Amino acid sequence: MRATIPRTGRLRLDLLVTPDGEESTTLELRRDRDGELAINLDRSRSSLDAEVDRSSHSGDLPLLQGNTGDTCMVRVFLDRSSIEVFVDGVALTTRVYPTRTDADRIRLVAEGDVRVDDVRGWRLLDQEQNFRVMEPPLDSEM
């Protein structure tokens, strides 16, 4: 997605959310007074399992050279336990361990003057598929 996040706004993306919100991992993007983009990935409610690490990951993203606006590109890749976030090409990756099988929803919340454009999503096929062909075939000589 492409998002315009001015100093007056905040973008929140809730990932792997259960219908009742009991489990959820929250990605938050906001700008500080200097215009730098701050990112926080809150895993405090990502799992009902008390044994897993639920600490947050956060930091500031430097402004890209030549980027004087408030627009950023955000890409998120999810699977059962992995979250990869790319904001203007800077990566943040983590593991989460939802316990509920219905933790499969995504919620986008834009606060203040945030504008979100060009949101796209894809569902990837399972890796284990009967029709997948290995290249080269496993029984061939290299």
CSV table of N, CA and C in Angstrom, one decimal:
chain,number,residue,atom,x,y,z
A,1,MET,N,0.8,-1.2,0.0
A,1,MET,CA,0.0,0.0,0.0
A,1,MET,C,0.9,1.2,0.0
A,2,ARG,N,0.3,2.3,-0.5
A,2,ARG,CA,1.0,3.6,-0.4
A,2,ARG,C,0.2,4.4,0.6
A,3,ALA,N,0.9,5.0,1.6
A,3,ALA,CA,0.3,5.8,2.6
A,3,ALA,C,0.9,7.1,2.8
A,4,THR,N,0.1,8.1,3.0
A,4,THR,CA,0.6,9.5,3.3
A,4,THR,C,0.3,9.7,4.8
A,5,ILE,N,1.4,9.8,5.5
A,5,ILE,CA,1.3,10.0,7.0
A,5,ILE,C,1.9,11.3,7.4
A,6,PRO,N,1.1,12.3,7.6
A,6,PRO,CA,1.6,13.6,8.0
A,6,PRO,C,1.9,13.6,9.5
A,7,ARG,N,2.5,14.6,10.0
A,7,ARG,CA,2.8,14.7,11.5
A,7,ARG,C,1.6,14.6,12.4
A,8,THR,N,0.4,14.8,11.8
A,8,THR,CA,-0.8,14.8,12.6
A,8,THR,C,-1.5,13.4,12.5
A,9,GLY,N,-0.9,12.4,11.9
A,9,GLY,CA,-1.6,11.2,11.8
A,9,GLY,C,-0.9,10.0,12.2
A,10,ARG,N,-1.6,8.9,12.2
A,10,ARG,CA,-1.1,7.6,12.6
A,10,ARG,C,-1.8,6.5,11.8
A,11,LEU,N,-1.0,5.5,11.3
A,11,LEU,CA,-1.6,4.4,10.6
A,11,LEU,C,-1.4,3.1,11.4
A,12,ARG,N,-2.5,2.4,11.6
A,12,ARG,CA,-2.4,1.2,12.3
A,12,ARG,C,-2.9,0.0,11.5
A,13,LEU,N,-2.1,-1.0,11.4
A,13,LEU,CA,-2.5,-2.2,10.7
A,13,LEU,C,-2.5,-3.4,11.7
A,14,ASP,N,-3.7,-3.9,12.0
A,14,ASP,CA,-3.8,-5.1,12.9
A,14,ASP,C,-3.7,-6.3,12.1
A,15,LEU,N,-2.8,-7.2,12.4
A,15,LEU,CA,-2.5,-8.4,11.6
A,15,LEU,C,-2.8,-9.7,12.4
A,16,LEU,N,-3.2,-10.7,11.7
A,16,LEU,CA,-3.5,-12.0,12.4
A,16,LEU,C,-4.5,-11.8,13.5
A,17,VAL,N,-5.6,-11.2,13.2
A,17,VAL,CA,-6.6,-10.8,14.2
A,17,VAL,C,-7.7,-11.9,14.3
A,18,THR,N,-8.1,-12.2,15.5
A,18,THR,CA,-9.3,-13.1,15.7
A,18,THR,C,-10.5,-12.3,15.6
A,19,PRO,N,-11.7,-12.9,15.3
A,19,PRO,CA,-12.9,-12.1,15.1
A,19,PRO,C,-13.3,-11.3,16.4
A,20,ASP,N,-13.0,-11.8,17.6
A,20,ASP,CA,-13.3,-11.1,18.8
A,20,ASP,C,-12.1,-10.2,19.3
A,21,GLY,N,-11.0,-10.2,18.5
A,21,GLY,CA,-9.9,-9.3,18.9
A,21,GLY,C,-9.0,-9.9,20.0
A,22,GLU,N,-9.2,-11.1,20.4
A,22,GLU,CA,-8.5,-11.6,21.6
A,22,GLU,C,-7.0,-11.8,21.2
A,23,GLU,N,-6.7,-12.2,20.0
A,23,GLU,CA,-5.3,-12.2,19.5
A,23,GLU,C,-5.2,-11.3,18.3
A,24,SER,N,-4.1,-10.5,18.3
A,24,SER,CA,-3.8,-9.5,17.3
A,24,SER,C,-2.4,-9.0,17.4
A,25,THR,N,-1.7,-8.8,16.3
A,25,THR,CA,-0.4,-8.1,16.3
A,25,THR,C,-0.6,-6.8,15.6
A,26,THR,N,-0.1,-5.7,16.2
A,26,THR,CA,-0.4,-4.4,15.6
A,26,THR,C,0.9,-3.7,15.1
A,27,LEU,N,0.8,-3.3,13.9
A,27,LEU,CA,1.9,-2.5,13.2
A,27,LEU,C,1.4,-1.1,13.2
A,28,GLU,N,2.2,-0.2,13.8
A,28,GLU,CA,1.8,1.2,13.8
A,28,GLU,C,2.9,2.1,13.2
A,29,LEU,N,2.5,3.0,12.3
A,29,LEU,CA,3.4,4.0,11.7
A,29,LEU,C,2.9,5.4,12.0
A,30,ARG,N,3.9,6.2,12.5
A,30,ARG,CA,3.5,7.6,12.7
A,30,ARG,C,4.8,8.5,12.5
A,31,ARG,N,4.6,9.7,12.3
A,31,ARG,CA,5.7,10.7,12.1
A,31,ARG,C,6.0,11.4,13.4
A,32,ASP,N,7.3,11.7,13.7
A,32,ASP,CA,7.6,12.5,14.8
A,32,ASP,C,7.7,14.0,14.4
A,33,ARG,N,8.1,14.9,15.3
A,33,ARG,CA,8.1,16.3,14.9
A,33,ARG,C,9.0,16.7,13.8
A,34,ASP,N,10.1,15.9,13.7
A,34,ASP,CA,11.1,16.1,12.7
A,34,ASP,C,10.7,15.5,11.3
A,35,GLY,N,9.6,14.8,11.3
A,35,GLY,CA,9.2,14.2,10.0
A,35,GLY,C,9.7,12.8,9.8
A,36,GLU,N,10.5,12.3,10.7
A,36,GLU,CA,10.9,10.9,10.6
A,36,GLU,C,9.8,10.0,10.9
A,37,LEU,N,9.8,8.8,10.2
A,37,LEU,CA,8.7,7.9,10.4
A,37,LEU,C,9.1,6.9,11.5
A,38,ALA,N,8.2,6.7,12.5
A,38,ALA,CA,8.5,5.8,13.6
A,38,ALA,C,7.6,4.5,13.3
A,39,ILE,N,8.2,3.4,13.6
A,39,ILE,CA,7.5,2.1,13.4
A,39,ILE,C,7.4,1.4,14.7
A,40,ASN,N,6.3,0.7,15.0
A,40,ASN,CA,6.2,-0.1,16.2
A,40,ASN,C,5.4,-1.3,15.8
A,41,LEU,N,5.9,-2.5,16.1
A,41,LEU,CA,5.2,-3.8,15.9
A,41,LEU,C,5.0,-4.3,17.3
A,42,ASP,N,3.7,-4.2,17.7
A,42,ASP,CA,3.3,-4.6,19.1
A,42,ASP,C,2.8,-6.1,19.0
A,43,ARG,N,3.6,-6.9,19.7
A,43,ARG,CA,3.2,-8.4,19.8
A,43,ARG,C,2.6,-8.8,21.1
A,44,SER,N,2.2,-7.8,21.9
A,44,SER,CA,1.8,-8.1,23.3
A,44,SER,C,0.5,-8.9,23.3
A,45,ARG,N,-0.3,-8.9,22.2
A,45,ARG,CA,-1.5,-9.7,22.2
A,45,ARG,C,-1.5,-10.7,21.0
A,46,SER,N,-0.3,-11.0,20.6
A,46,SER,CA,-0.1,-11.9,19.4
A,46,SER,C,-0.4,-13.3,19.7
A,47,SER,N,-0.4,-13.7,20.9
A,47,SER,CA,-0.6,-15.1,21.3
A,47,SER,C,-1.2,-15.3,22.7
A,48,LEU,N,-2.0,-16.3,22.8
A,48,LEU,CA,-2.5,-16.6,24.2
A,48,LEU,C,-1.5,-17.5,25.0
A,49,ASP,N,-0.5,-18.0,24.3
A,49,ASP,CA,0.5,-18.8,24.9
A,49,ASP,C,1.5,-17.9,25.7
A,50,ALA,N,1.5,-18.1,27.0
A,50,ALA,CA,2.3,-17.3,27.9
A,50,ALA,C,3.8,-17.5,27.8
A,51,GLU,N,4.2,-18.6,27.1
A,51,GLU,CA,5.6,-19.0,27.0
A,51,GLU,C,6.3,-18.3,25.8
A,52,VAL,N,5.6,-17.7,24.9
A,52,VAL,CA,6.2,-17.1,23.7
A,52,VAL,C,6.6,-15.7,24.0
A,53,ASP,N,7.6,-15.2,23.3
A,53,ASP,CA,8.1,-13.8,23.4
A,53,ASP,C,7.1,-12.9,22.7
A,54,ARG,N,6.6,-12.0,23.5
A,54,ARG,CA,5.6,-11.0,23.0
A,54,ARG,C,6.1,-9.6,23.1
A,55,SER,N,7.4,-9.4,23.1
A,55,SER,CA,7.9,-8.0,23.2
A,55,SER,C,7.7,-7.3,21.9
A,56,SER,N,7.7,-6.0,21.9
A,56,SER,CA,7.5,-5.2,20.7
A,56,SER,C,8.9,-4.9,20.0
A,57,HIS,N,8.8,-4.6,18.8
A,57,HIS,CA,9.9,-4.1,18.0
A,57,HIS,C,9.6,-2.7,17.5
A,58,SER,N,10.5,-1.8,17.7
A,58,SER,CA,10.2,-0.4,17.2
A,58,SER,C,11.5,0.3,16.9
A,59,GLY,N,11.3,1.4,16.1
A,59,GLY,CA,12.5,2.2,15.8
A,59,GLY,C,12.1,3.3,14.8
A,60,ASP,N,13.0,4.1,14.4
A,60,ASP,CA,12.8,5.2,13.5
A,60,ASP,C,13.4,4.9,12.2
A,61,LEU,N,12.6,5.2,11.1
A,61,LEU,CA,13.1,5.0,9.7
A,61,LEU,C,13.6,6.3,9.2
A,62,PRO,N,14.8,6.3,8.6
A,62,PRO,CA,15.3,7.6,8.1
A,62,PRO,C,14.6,8.0,6.8
A,63,LEU,N,14.5,9.3,6.6
A,63,LEU,CA,13.9,9.8,5.3
A,63,LEU,C,14.8,9.3,4.2
A,64,LEU,N,14.1,8.8,3.1
A,64,LEU,CA,14.9,8.5,1.9
A,64,LEU,C,15.4,9.7,1.3
A,65,GLN,N,16.6,9.6,0.7
A,65,GLN,CA,17.2,10.7,0.0
A,65,GLN,C,16.2,11.2,-1.2
A,66,GLY,N,15.9,12.5,-1.2
A,66,GLY,CA,15.0,13.0,-2.2
A,66,GLY,C,13.5,12.9,-1.8
A,67,ASN,N,13.2,12.2,-0.7
A,67,ASN,CA,11.8,12.1,-0.3
A,67,ASN,C,11.5,13.1,0.7
A,68,THR,N,10.9,14.2,0.3
A,68,THR,CA,10.6,15.3,1.3
A,68,THR,C,9.1,15.3,1.6
A,69,GLY,N,8.3,14.4,1.1
A,69,GLY,CA,6.9,14.3,1.4
A,69,GLY,C,6.6,13.4,2.5
A,70,ASP,N,5.4,13.2,2.8
A,70,ASP,CA,4.9,12.3,3.8
A,70,ASP,C,4.5,10.9,3.4
A,71,THR,N,4.7,10.6,2.1
A,71,THR,CA,4.3,9.4,1.5
A,71,THR,C,5.3,8.3,1.7
A,72,CYS,N,4.8,7.1,2.0
A,72,CYS,CA,5.7,5.9,2.1
A,72,CYS,C,5.0,4.7,1.5
A,73,MET,N,5.8,3.7,1.1
A,73,MET,CA,5.3,2.5,0.6
A,73,MET,C,5.5,1.4,1.7
A,74,VAL,N,4.4,0.7,1.9
A,74,VAL,CA,4.4,-0.3,3.0
A,74,VAL,C,4.0,-1.7,2.3
A,75,ARG,N,4.8,-2.7,2.6
A,75,ARG,CA,4.6,-4.0,2.1
A,75,ARG,C,4.6,-5.0,3.3
A,76,VAL,N,3.7,-5.8,3.5
A,76,VAL,CA,3.6,-6.8,4.6
A,76,VAL,C,3.4,-8.2,4.0
A,77,PHE,N,4.2,-9.1,4.5
A,77,PHE,CA,4.1,-10.5,4.1
A,77,PHE,C,3.8,-11.3,5.4
A,78,LEU,N,2.7,-12.1,5.3
A,78,LEU,CA,2.3,-12.9,6.5
A,78,LEU,C,2.3,-14.4,6.1
A,79,ASP,N,2.6,-15.2,7.1
A,79,ASP,CA,2.3,-16.6,7.0
A,79,ASP,C,1.9,-17.0,8.4
A,80,ARG,N,1.8,-18.3,8.7
A,80,ARG,CA,1.3,-18.7,10.0
A,80,ARG,C,2.0,-18.1,11.2
A,81,SER,N,3.3,-17.9,11.1
A,81,SER,CA,4.1,-17.4,12.3
A,81,SER,C,5.1,-16.4,11.9
A,82,SER,N,5.1,-15.9,10.7
A,82,SER,CA,6.1,-14.9,10.3
A,82,SER,C,5.5,-13.7,9.8
A,83,ILE,N,6.0,-12.5,10.2
A,83,ILE,CA,5.6,-11.2,9.7
A,83,ILE,C,6.8,-10.5,9.2
A,84,GLU,N,6.7,-10.1,7.9
A,84,GLU,CA,7.8,-9.3,7.3
A,84,GLU,C,7.2,-8.0,6.9
A,85,VAL,N,7.8,-6.9,7.3
A,85,VAL,CA,7.3,-5.6,7.0
A,85,VAL,C,8.4,-4.8,6.3
A,86,PHE,N,8.1,-4.2,5.2
A,86,PHE,CA,9.0,-3.4,4.4
A,86,PHE,C,8.4,-2.0,4.3
A,87,VAL,N,9.1,-1.0,4.8
A,87,VAL,CA,8.6,0.4,4.7
A,87,VAL,C,9.7,1.2,4.0
A,88,ASP,N,9.3,1.6,2.8
A,88,ASP,CA,10.3,2.3,1.9
A,88,ASP,C,11.6,1.5,1.8
A,89,GLY,N,11.4,0.2,1.7
A,89,GLY,CA,12.5,-0.7,1.5
A,89,GLY,C,13.3,-1.2,2.7
A,90,VAL,N,13.0,-0.6,3.9
A,90,VAL,CA,13.6,-1.0,5.2
A,90,VAL,C,12.8,-2.1,5.8
A,91,ALA,N,13.5,-3.2,6.1
A,91,ALA,CA,12.8,-4.4,6.6
A,91,ALA,C,12.7,-4.5,8.1
A,92,LEU,N,11.6,-5.1,8.6
A,92,LEU,CA,11.5,-5.5,9.9
A,92,LEU,C,10.8,-6.9,9.9
A,93,THR,N,11.4,-7.8,10.5
A,93,THR,CA,10.8,-9.2,10.5
A,93,THR,C,10.7,-9.8,11.9
A,94,THR,N,9.7,-10.5,12.1
A,94,THR,CA,9.5,-11.1,13.5
A,94,THR,C,8.7,-12.4,13.3
A,95,ARG,N,8.6,-13.1,14.4
A,95,ARG,CA,7.8,-14.3,14.5
A,95,ARG,C,6.7,-14.1,15.6
A,96,VAL,N,5.6,-14.6,15.3
A,96,VAL,CA,4.4,-14.6,16.2
A,96,VAL,C,3.8,-16.0,16.2
A,97,TYR,N,3.1,-16.3,17.3
A,97,TYR,CA,2.6,-17.7,17.4
A,97,TYR,C,1.2,-17.6,17.9
A,98,PRO,N,0.2,-17.2,17.0
A,98,PRO,CA,-1.2,-17.2,17.4
A,98,PRO,C,-1.6,-18.6,17.8
A,99,THR,N,-2.4,-18.8,18.8
A,99,THR,CA,-2.9,-20.1,19.2
A,99,THR,C,-4.2,-20.4,18.6
A,100,ARG,N,-4.9,-19.4,18.1
A,100,ARG,CA,-6.2,-19.7,17.5
A,100,ARG,C,-6.2,-19.8,16.0
A,101,THR,N,-6.9,-20.8,15.5
A,101,THR,CA,-6.9,-21.0,14.0
A,101,THR,C,-7.6,-19.9,13.3
A,102,ASP,N,-8.5,-19.1,14.0
A,102,ASP,CA,-9.2,-18.0,13.3
A,102,ASP,C,-8.5,-16.7,13.4
A,103,ALA,N,-7.2,-16.7,13.8
A,103,ALA,CA,-6.4,-15.5,13.8
A,103,ALA,C,-6.0,-15.2,12.3
A,104,ASP,N,-6.9,-14.8,11.5
A,104,ASP,CA,-6.6,-14.7,10.0
A,104,ASP,C,-7.1,-13.4,9.4
A,105,ARG,N,-7.4,-12.5,10.2
A,105,ARG,CA,-8.0,-11.2,9.7
A,105,ARG,C,-7.0,-10.1,9.7
A,106,ILE,N,-7.3,-9.1,8.9
A,106,ILE,CA,-6.5,-7.9,8.9
A,106,ILE,C,-7.4,-6.7,9.0
A,107,ARG,N,-7.0,-5.7,9.8
A,107,ARG,CA,-7.8,-4.5,10.0
A,107,ARG,C,-6.9,-3.3,9.8
A,108,LEU,N,-7.3,-2.3,9.0
A,108,LEU,CA,-6.5,-1.1,8.7
A,108,LEU,C,-7.3,0.1,9.4
A,109,VAL,N,-6.5,0.9,10.2
A,109,VAL,CA,-7.1,2.1,10.8
A,109,VAL,C,-6.2,3.3,10.5
A,110,ALA,N,-6.8,4.3,9.9
A,110,ALA,CA,-6.1,5.5,9.6
A,110,ALA,C,-6.6,6.6,10.5
A,111,GLU,N,-5.7,7.2,11.3
A,111,GLU,CA,-6.2,8.3,12.2
A,111,GLU,C,-5.6,9.6,11.8
A,112,GLY,N,-6.3,10.7,12.0
A,112,GLY,CA,-5.9,12.0,11.7
A,112,GLY,C,-6.0,12.2,10.2
A,113,ASP,N,-5.0,12.9,9.6
A,113,ASP,CA,-5.0,13.2,8.2
A,113,ASP,C,-4.3,12.2,7.3
A,114,VAL,N,-4.2,11.0,7.8
A,114,VAL,CA,-3.6,9.9,7.0
A,114,VAL,C,-4.4,9.5,5.8
A,115,ARG,N,-3.8,9.3,4.7
A,115,ARG,CA,-4.5,8.9,3.5
A,115,ARG,C,-3.8,7.6,3.0
A,116,VAL,N,-4.6,6.6,2.7
A,116,VAL,CA,-4.1,5.3,2.2
A,116,VAL,C,-4.6,5.1,0.8
A,117,ASP,N,-3.7,4.8,-0.1
A,117,ASP,CA,-4.0,4.6,-1.5
A,117,ASP,C,-3.4,3.3,-1.9
A,118,ASP,N,-4.0,2.7,-3.0
A,118,ASP,CA,-3.4,1.6,-3.7
A,118,ASP,C,-3.1,0.4,-2.8
A,119,VAL,N,-4.2,0.0,-2.0
A,119,VAL,CA,-4.0,-1.1,-1.1
A,119,VAL,C,-4.4,-2.4,-2.0
A,120,ARG,N,-3.4,-3.3,-1.9
A,120,ARG,CA,-3.6,-4.6,-2.6
A,120,ARG,C,-3.2,-5.8,-1.7
A,121,GLY,N,-3.9,-6.9,-1.9
A,121,GLY,CA,-3.5,-8.0,-1.2
A,121,GLY,C,-3.6,-9.3,-2.0
A,122,TRP,N,-2.8,-10.3,-1.7
A,122,TRP,CA,-2.8,-11.5,-2.4
A,122,TRP,C,-2.8,-12.7,-1.4
A,123,ARG,N,-3.5,-13.7,-1.8
A,123,ARG,CA,-3.4,-14.9,-1.0
A,123,ARG,C,-2.5,-15.9,-1.7
A,124,LEU,N,-1.4,-16.3,-1.0
A,124,LEU,CA,-0.5,-17.2,-1.6
A,124,LEU,C,-0.9,-18.7,-1.5
A,125,LEU,N,-0.6,-19.5,-2.4
A,125,LEU,CA,-0.9,-20.9,-2.4
A,125,LEU,C,-0.1,-21.6,-1.3
A,126,ASP,N,-0.6,-22.7,-0.8
A,126,ASP,CA,0.2,-23.4,0.2
A,126,ASP,C,1.5,-23.9,-0.5
A,127,GLN,N,2.5,-24.1,0.2
A,127,GLN,CA,3.8,-24.5,-0.4
A,127,GLN,C,3.7,-26.0,-0.8
A,128,GLU,N,3.0,-26.8,0.0
A,128,GLU,CA,2.8,-28.2,-0.4
A,128,GLU,C,1.6,-28.4,-1.3
A,129,GLN,N,1.9,-28.6,-2.5
A,129,GLN,CA,0.8,-28.8,-3.5
A,129,GLN,C,1.1,-30.0,-4.3
A,130,ASN,N,0.1,-30.8,-4.7
A,130,ASN,CA,0.3,-32.0,-5.4
A,130,ASN,C,0.8,-31.7,-6.8
A,131,PHE,N,0.5,-30.6,-7.4
A,131,PHE,CA,0.9,-30.4,-8.8
A,131,PHE,C,2.2,-29.6,-8.9
A,132,ARG,N,2.9,-29.3,-7.8
A,132,ARG,CA,4.2,-28.6,-7.9
A,132,ARG,C,5.3,-29.5,-8.6
A,133,VAL,N,6.1,-28.9,-9.4
A,133,VAL,CA,7.1,-29.6,-10.1
A,133,VAL,C,8.5,-29.1,-9.6
A,134,MET,N,9.3,-30.0,-9.2
A,134,MET,CA,10.7,-29.6,-8.8
A,134,MET,C,11.5,-29.4,-10.0
A,135,GLU,N,12.3,-28.4,-10.1
A,135,GLU,CA,13.3,-28.1,-11.2
A,135,GLU,C,14.7,-28.1,-10.7
A,136,PRO,N,15.6,-29.0,-11.1
A,136,PRO,CA,15.3,-30.1,-11.9
A,136,PRO,C,14.6,-31.2,-11.1
A,137,PRO,N,14.0,-32.2,-11.8
A,137,PRO,CA,13.3,-33.2,-11.1
A,137,PRO,C,14.3,-34.0,-10.1
A,138,LEU,N,13.8,-34.4,-9.0
A,138,LEU,CA,14.6,-35.0,-8.0
A,138,LEU,C,15.3,-36.3,-8.5
A,139,ASP,N,14.7,-37.0,-9.4
A,139,ASP,CA,15.3,-38.2,-9.9
A,139,ASP,C,16.3,-38.1,-11.1
A,140,SER,N,16.5,-36.8,-11.5
A,140,SER,CA,17.4,-36.6,-12.6
A,140,SER,C,18.8,-36.4,-12.1
A,141,GLU,N,19.8,-36.6,-13.0
A,141,GLU,CA,21.2,-36.3,-12.7
A,141,GLU,C,21.5,-34.9,-13.0
A,142,MET,N,22.3,-34.3,-12.3
A,142,MET,CA,22.7,-32.9,-12.5
A,142,MET,C,23.9,-32.8,-13.4
